[in-house]
mmCIF file of C-alpha atoms in Angstrom:
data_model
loop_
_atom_site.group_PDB
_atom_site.id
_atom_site.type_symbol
_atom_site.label_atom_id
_atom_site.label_comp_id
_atom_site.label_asym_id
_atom_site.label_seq_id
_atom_site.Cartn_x
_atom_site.Cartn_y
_atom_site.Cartn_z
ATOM 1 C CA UNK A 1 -18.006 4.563 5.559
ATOM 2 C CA UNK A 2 -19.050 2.309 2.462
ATOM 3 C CA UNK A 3 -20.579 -1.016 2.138
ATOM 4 C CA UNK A 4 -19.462 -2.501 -1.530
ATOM 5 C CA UNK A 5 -19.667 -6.440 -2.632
ATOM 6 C CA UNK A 6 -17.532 -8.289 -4.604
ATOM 7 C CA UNK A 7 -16.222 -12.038 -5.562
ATOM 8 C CA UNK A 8 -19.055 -13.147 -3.008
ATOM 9 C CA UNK A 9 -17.901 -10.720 0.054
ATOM 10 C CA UNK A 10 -20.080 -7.980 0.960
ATOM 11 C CA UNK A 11 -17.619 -5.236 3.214
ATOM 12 C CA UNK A 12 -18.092 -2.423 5.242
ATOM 13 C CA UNK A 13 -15.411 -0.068 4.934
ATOM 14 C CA UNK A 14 -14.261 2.397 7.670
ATOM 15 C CA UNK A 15 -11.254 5.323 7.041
ATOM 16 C CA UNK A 16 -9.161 7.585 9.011
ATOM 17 C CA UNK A 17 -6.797 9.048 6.631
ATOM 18 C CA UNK A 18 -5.133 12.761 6.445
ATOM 19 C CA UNK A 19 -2.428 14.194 3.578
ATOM 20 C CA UNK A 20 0.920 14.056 4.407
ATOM 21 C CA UNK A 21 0.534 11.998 8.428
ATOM 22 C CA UNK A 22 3.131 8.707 9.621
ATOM 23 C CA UNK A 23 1.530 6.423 10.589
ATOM 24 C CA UNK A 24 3.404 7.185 14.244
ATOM 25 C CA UNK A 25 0.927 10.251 14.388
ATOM 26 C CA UNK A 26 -2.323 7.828 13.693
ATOM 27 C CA UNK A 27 -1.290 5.897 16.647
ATOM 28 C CA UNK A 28 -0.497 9.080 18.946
ATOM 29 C CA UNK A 29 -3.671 8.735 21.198
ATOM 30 C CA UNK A 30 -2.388 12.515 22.364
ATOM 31 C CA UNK A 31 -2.966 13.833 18.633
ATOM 32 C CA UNK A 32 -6.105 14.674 16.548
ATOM 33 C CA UNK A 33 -5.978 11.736 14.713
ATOM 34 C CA UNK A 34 -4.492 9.336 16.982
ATOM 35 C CA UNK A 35 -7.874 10.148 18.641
ATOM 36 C CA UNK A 36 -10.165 9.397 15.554
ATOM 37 C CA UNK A 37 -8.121 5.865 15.558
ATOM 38 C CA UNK A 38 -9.113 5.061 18.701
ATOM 39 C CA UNK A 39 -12.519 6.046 18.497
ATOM 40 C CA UNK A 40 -12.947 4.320 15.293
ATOM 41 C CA UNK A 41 -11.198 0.952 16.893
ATOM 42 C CA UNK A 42 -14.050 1.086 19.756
ATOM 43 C CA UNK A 43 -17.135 2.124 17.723
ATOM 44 C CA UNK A 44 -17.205 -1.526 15.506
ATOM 45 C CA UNK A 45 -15.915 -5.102 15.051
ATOM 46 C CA UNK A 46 -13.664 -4.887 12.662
ATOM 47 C CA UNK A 47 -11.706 -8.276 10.968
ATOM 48 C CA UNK A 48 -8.985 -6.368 8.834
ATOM 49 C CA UNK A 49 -7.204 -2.630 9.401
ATOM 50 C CA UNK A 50 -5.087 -1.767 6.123
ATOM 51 C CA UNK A 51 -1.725 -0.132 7.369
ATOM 52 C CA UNK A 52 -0.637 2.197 4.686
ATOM 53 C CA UNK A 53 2.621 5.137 5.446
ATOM 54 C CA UNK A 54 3.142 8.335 4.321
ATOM 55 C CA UNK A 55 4.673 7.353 0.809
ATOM 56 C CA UNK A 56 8.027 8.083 1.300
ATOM 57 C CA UNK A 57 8.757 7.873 5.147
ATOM 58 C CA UNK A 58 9.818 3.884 4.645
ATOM 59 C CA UNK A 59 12.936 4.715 2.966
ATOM 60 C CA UNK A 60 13.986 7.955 4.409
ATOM 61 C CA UNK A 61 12.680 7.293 8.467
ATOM 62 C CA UNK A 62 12.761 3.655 8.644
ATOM 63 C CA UNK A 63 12.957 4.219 12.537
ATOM 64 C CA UNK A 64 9.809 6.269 12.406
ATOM 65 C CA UNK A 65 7.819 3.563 10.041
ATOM 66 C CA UNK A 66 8.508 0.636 12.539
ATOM 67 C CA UNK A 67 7.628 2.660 15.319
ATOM 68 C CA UNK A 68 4.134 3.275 13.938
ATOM 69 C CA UNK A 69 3.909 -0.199 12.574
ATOM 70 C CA UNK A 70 4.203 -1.295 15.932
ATOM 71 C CA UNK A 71 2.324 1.042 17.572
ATOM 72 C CA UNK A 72 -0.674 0.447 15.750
ATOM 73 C CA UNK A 73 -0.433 -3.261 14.671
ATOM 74 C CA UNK A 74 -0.881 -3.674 18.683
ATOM 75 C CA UNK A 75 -3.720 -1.433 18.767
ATOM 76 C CA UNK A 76 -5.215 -3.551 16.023
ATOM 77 C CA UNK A 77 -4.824 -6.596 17.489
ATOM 78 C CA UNK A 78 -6.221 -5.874 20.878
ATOM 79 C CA UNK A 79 -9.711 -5.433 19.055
ATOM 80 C CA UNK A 80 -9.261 -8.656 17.628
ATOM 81 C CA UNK A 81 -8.433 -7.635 13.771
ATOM 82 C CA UNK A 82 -5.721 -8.290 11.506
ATOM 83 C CA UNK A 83 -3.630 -5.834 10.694
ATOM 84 C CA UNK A 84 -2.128 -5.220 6.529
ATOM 85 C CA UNK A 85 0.009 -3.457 5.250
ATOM 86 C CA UNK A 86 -0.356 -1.433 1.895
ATOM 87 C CA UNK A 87 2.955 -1.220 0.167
ATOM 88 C CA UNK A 88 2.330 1.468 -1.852
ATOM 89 C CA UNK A 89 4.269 2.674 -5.333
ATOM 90 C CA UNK A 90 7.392 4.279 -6.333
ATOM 91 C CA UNK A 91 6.522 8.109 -8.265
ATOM 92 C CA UNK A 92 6.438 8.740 -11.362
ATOM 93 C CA UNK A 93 9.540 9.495 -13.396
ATOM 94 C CA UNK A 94 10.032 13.646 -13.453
ATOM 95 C CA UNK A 95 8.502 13.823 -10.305
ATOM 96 C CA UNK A 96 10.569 16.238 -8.473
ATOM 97 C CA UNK A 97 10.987 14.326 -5.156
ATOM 98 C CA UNK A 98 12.425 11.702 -6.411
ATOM 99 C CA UNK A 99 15.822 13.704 -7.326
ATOM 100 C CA UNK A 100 15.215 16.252 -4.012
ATOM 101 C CA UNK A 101 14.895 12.911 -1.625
ATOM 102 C CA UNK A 102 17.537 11.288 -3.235
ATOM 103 C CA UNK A 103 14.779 8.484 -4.037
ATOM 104 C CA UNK A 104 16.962 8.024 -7.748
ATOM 105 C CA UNK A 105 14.177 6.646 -9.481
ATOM 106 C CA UNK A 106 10.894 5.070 -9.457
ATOM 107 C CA UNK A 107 12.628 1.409 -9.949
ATOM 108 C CA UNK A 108 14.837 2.120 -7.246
ATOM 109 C CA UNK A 109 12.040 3.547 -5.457
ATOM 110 C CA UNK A 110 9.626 0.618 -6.099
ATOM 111 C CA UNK A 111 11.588 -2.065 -4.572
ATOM 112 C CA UNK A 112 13.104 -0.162 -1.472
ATOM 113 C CA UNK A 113 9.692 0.518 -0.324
ATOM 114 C CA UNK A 114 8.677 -3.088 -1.117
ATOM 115 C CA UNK A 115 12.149 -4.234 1.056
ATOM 116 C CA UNK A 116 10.675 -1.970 3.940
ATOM 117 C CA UNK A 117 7.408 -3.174 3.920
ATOM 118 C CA UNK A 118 8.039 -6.790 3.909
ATOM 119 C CA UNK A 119 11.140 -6.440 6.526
ATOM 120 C CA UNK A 120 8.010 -4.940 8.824
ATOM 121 C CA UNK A 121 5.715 -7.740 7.441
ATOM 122 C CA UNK A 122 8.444 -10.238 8.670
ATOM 123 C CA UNK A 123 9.424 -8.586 12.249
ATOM 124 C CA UNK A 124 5.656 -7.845 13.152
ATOM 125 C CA UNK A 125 4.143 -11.099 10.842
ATOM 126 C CA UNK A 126 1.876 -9.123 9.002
ATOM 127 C CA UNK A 127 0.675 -9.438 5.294
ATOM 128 C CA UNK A 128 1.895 -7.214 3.001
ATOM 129 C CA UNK A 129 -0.471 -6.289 -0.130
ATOM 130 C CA UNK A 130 1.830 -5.205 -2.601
ATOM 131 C CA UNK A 131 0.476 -2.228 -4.330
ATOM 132 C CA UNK A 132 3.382 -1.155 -5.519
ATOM 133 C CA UNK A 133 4.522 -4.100 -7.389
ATOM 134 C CA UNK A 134 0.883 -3.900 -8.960
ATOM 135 C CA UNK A 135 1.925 -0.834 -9.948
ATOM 136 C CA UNK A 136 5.080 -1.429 -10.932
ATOM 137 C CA UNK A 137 3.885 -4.467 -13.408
ATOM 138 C CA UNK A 138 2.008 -1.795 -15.271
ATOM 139 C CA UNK A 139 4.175 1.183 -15.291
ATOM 140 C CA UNK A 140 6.919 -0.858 -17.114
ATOM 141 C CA UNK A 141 4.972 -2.979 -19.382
ATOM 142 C CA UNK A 142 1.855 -1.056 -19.910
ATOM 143 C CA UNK A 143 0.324 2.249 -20.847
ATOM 144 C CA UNK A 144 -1.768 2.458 -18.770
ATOM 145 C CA UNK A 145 -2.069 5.777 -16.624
ATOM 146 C CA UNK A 146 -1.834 5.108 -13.348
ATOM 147 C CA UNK A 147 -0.861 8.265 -11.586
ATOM 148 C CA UNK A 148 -2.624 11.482 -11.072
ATOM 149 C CA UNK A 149 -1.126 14.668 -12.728
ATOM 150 C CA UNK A 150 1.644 15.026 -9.587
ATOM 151 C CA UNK A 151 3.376 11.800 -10.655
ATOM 152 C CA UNK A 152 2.729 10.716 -6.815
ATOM 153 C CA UNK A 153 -1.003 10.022 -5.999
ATOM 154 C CA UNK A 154 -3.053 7.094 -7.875
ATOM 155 C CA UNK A 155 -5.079 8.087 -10.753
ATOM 156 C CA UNK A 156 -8.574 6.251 -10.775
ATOM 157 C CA UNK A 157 -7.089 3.902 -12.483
ATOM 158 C CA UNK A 158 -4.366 3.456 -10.042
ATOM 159 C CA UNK A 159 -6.591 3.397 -6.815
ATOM 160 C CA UNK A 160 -8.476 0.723 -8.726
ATOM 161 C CA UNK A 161 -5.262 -1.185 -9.184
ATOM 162 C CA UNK A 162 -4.344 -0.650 -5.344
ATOM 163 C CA UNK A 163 -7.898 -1.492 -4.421
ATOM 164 C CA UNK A 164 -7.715 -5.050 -6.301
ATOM 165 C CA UNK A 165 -4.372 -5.765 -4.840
ATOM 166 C CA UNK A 166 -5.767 -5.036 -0.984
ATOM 167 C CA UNK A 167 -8.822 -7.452 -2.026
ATOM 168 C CA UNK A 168 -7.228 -10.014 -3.210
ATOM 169 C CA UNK A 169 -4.674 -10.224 -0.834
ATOM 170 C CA UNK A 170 -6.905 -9.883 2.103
ATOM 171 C CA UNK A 171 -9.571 -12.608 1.071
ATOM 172 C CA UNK A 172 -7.068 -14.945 -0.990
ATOM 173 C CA UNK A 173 -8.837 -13.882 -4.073
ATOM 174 C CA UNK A 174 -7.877 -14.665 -7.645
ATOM 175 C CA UNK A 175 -8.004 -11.891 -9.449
ATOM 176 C CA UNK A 176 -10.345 -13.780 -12.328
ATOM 177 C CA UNK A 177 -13.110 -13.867 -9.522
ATOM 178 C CA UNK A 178 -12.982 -10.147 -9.617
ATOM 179 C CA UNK A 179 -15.878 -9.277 -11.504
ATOM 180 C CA UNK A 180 -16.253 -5.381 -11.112
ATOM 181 C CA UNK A 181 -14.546 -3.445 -13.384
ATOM 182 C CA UNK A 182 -14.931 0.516 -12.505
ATOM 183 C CA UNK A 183 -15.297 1.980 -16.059
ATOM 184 C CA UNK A 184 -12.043 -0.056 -17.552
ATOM 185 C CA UNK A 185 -12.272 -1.295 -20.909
ATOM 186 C CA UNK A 186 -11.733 -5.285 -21.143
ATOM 187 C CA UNK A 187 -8.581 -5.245 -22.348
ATOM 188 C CA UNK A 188 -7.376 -2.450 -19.687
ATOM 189 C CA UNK A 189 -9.252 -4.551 -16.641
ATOM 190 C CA UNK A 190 -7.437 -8.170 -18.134
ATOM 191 C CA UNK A 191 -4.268 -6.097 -17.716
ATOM 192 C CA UNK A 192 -4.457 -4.885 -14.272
ATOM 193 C CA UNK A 193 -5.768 -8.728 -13.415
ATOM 194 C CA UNK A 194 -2.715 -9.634 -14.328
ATOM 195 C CA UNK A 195 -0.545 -7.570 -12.834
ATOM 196 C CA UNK A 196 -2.152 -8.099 -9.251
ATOM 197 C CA UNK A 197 -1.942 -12.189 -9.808
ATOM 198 C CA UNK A 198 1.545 -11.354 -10.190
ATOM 199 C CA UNK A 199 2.013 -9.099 -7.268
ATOM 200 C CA UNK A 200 -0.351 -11.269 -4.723
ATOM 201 C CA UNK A 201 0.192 -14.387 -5.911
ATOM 202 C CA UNK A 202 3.477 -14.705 -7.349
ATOM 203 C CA UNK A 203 5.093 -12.336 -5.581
ATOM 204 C CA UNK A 204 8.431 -11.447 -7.094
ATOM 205 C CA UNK A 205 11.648 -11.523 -5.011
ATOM 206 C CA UNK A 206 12.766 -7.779 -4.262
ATOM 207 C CA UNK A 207 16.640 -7.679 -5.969
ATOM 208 C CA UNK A 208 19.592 -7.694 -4.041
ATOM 209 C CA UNK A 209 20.558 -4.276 -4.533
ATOM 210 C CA UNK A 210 17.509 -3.117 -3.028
ATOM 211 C CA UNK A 211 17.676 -4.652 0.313
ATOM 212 C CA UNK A 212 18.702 -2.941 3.008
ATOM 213 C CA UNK A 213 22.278 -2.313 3.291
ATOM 214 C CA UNK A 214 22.789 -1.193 -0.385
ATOM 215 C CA UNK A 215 19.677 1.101 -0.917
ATOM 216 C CA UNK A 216 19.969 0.679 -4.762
ATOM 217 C CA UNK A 217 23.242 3.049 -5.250
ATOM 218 C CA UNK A 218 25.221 1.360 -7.316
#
C-alpha cells in the first residue's frame, strides 16, 4: 500500500501481483491469490482496479485472457469500481521469447497485444491505458532505456512511463499537468510526456495486419 499525490489527486494504492500468474488465476477464489483478490476487494472502497495480464498470454491464450477479463471485471464492478486495463509492451529485440513464442518481433508484438486489449476493452467496455504504445513511441524514436536487462520487464524508466500512462488515462490528465519527474532529466521527462499524450490522447489506430485474423505474418 502507498499513498502518492500528483496533478492535484492524492491516491491510495493497493496491489496483488505475483511473477508469471493470468489474470484467470487472480480471479480463482479457490487459489492463493484469487483469495488475496477477494480479500483485498472487501477490506476498502476502491474507485479504479488496473487489469494488467501475464505479458504474453493475450496473443498466445486469447481464450484464457477474456476469461479472466471477465471474471474479474465483474468482481470489480460489484464493489462499485472501475475496472482498466494495462496494455502492456512488446520485448525487447534479442529477447529470446520473442523467436521461441513465435511473437516475430517487438513491432509485431506491440500492436497484437494492443489489438487484444482493446477487442476486451470493446466486448467488456473498459478503458484501456496503453502502456505499450507509450512504450512503443520511445523504443522507436528515442534512446531512452526502457527495459530492464531481460529485454521483458520495465526499467525504472519504463515503470515510470507505464505509471504516467495509467494516470493519465485514469484521471483524464494531460501529461503537462504531470509535475513529478522521478530522477529524469528535463529533456528525458519532456520525452516520455510526449509519448503518453500520444498514447492516451491520440491514440493511434492499431494497423490492419495486426488485427485479429492476420496476427502480423505477412
Amino acid at each position: 500500500s502507498a499513498n502518492c499525490s500528483c496533478a492535484g489527486y492524492s491516491v491510495n494504492v493497493d496491489s496483488v501481483t505475483k511473477g508469471g500468474y493470468a489474470l484467470e488465476q487472480f480471479a480463482d477464489v479457490n487459489g492463493p491469490m484469487g483469495q488475496q483478490v477477494r480479500e483485498k476487494l472487501l477490506e476498502k472502497r476502491y474507485d479504479f482496479v488496473v487489469l494488467q495480464e501475464q505479458s504474453h498470454t493475450p496473443i498466445t491464450n486469447p481464450e484464457r485472457f477474456c476469461r479472466g477479463v471477465r471474471s474479474l471485471a465483474a468482481k470489480v464492478r460489484a464493489i462499485g469500481a472501475a475496472p482498466v486495463l494495462y496494455a502492456t509492451w512488446g520485448r525487447r529485440a534479442g529477447n529470446a521469447d520473442i523467436e521461441r513464442l513465435q511473437l516475430v518481433d517487438n513491432e509485431t508484438m506491440t500492436w497484437r497485444l494492443a489489438a487484444a486489449y482493446e477487442k476486451m476493452g470493446k466486448e467488456f467496455e473498459i478503458n484501456v491505458a496503453h502502456a505499450g504504445i507509450s512504450f512503443f513511441e520511445l523504443y522507436t524514436k528515442t534512446d531512452l532505456e526502457l527495459y530492464h536487462e531481460d529485454g521483458s520487464h520495465p526499467s525504472p524508466t519504463g515503470t515510470y512511463t507505464a505509471a504516467m500512462t495509467i494516470f493519465c488515462k485514469i484521471f483524464r490528465v494531460p501529461t503537462k499537468q504531470v509535475t513529478y519527474g522521478f530522477d529524469l532529466e528535463t529533456a528525458e521527462l519532456e520525452k516520455i510526456k510526449s509519448a503518453v499524450e500520444t498514447a492516451v490522447f491520440c491514440t493511434p489506430s492499431i494497423p490492419e495486419k495486426y488485427l485479429e485474423g492476420d496476427g502480423g505474418k505477412e
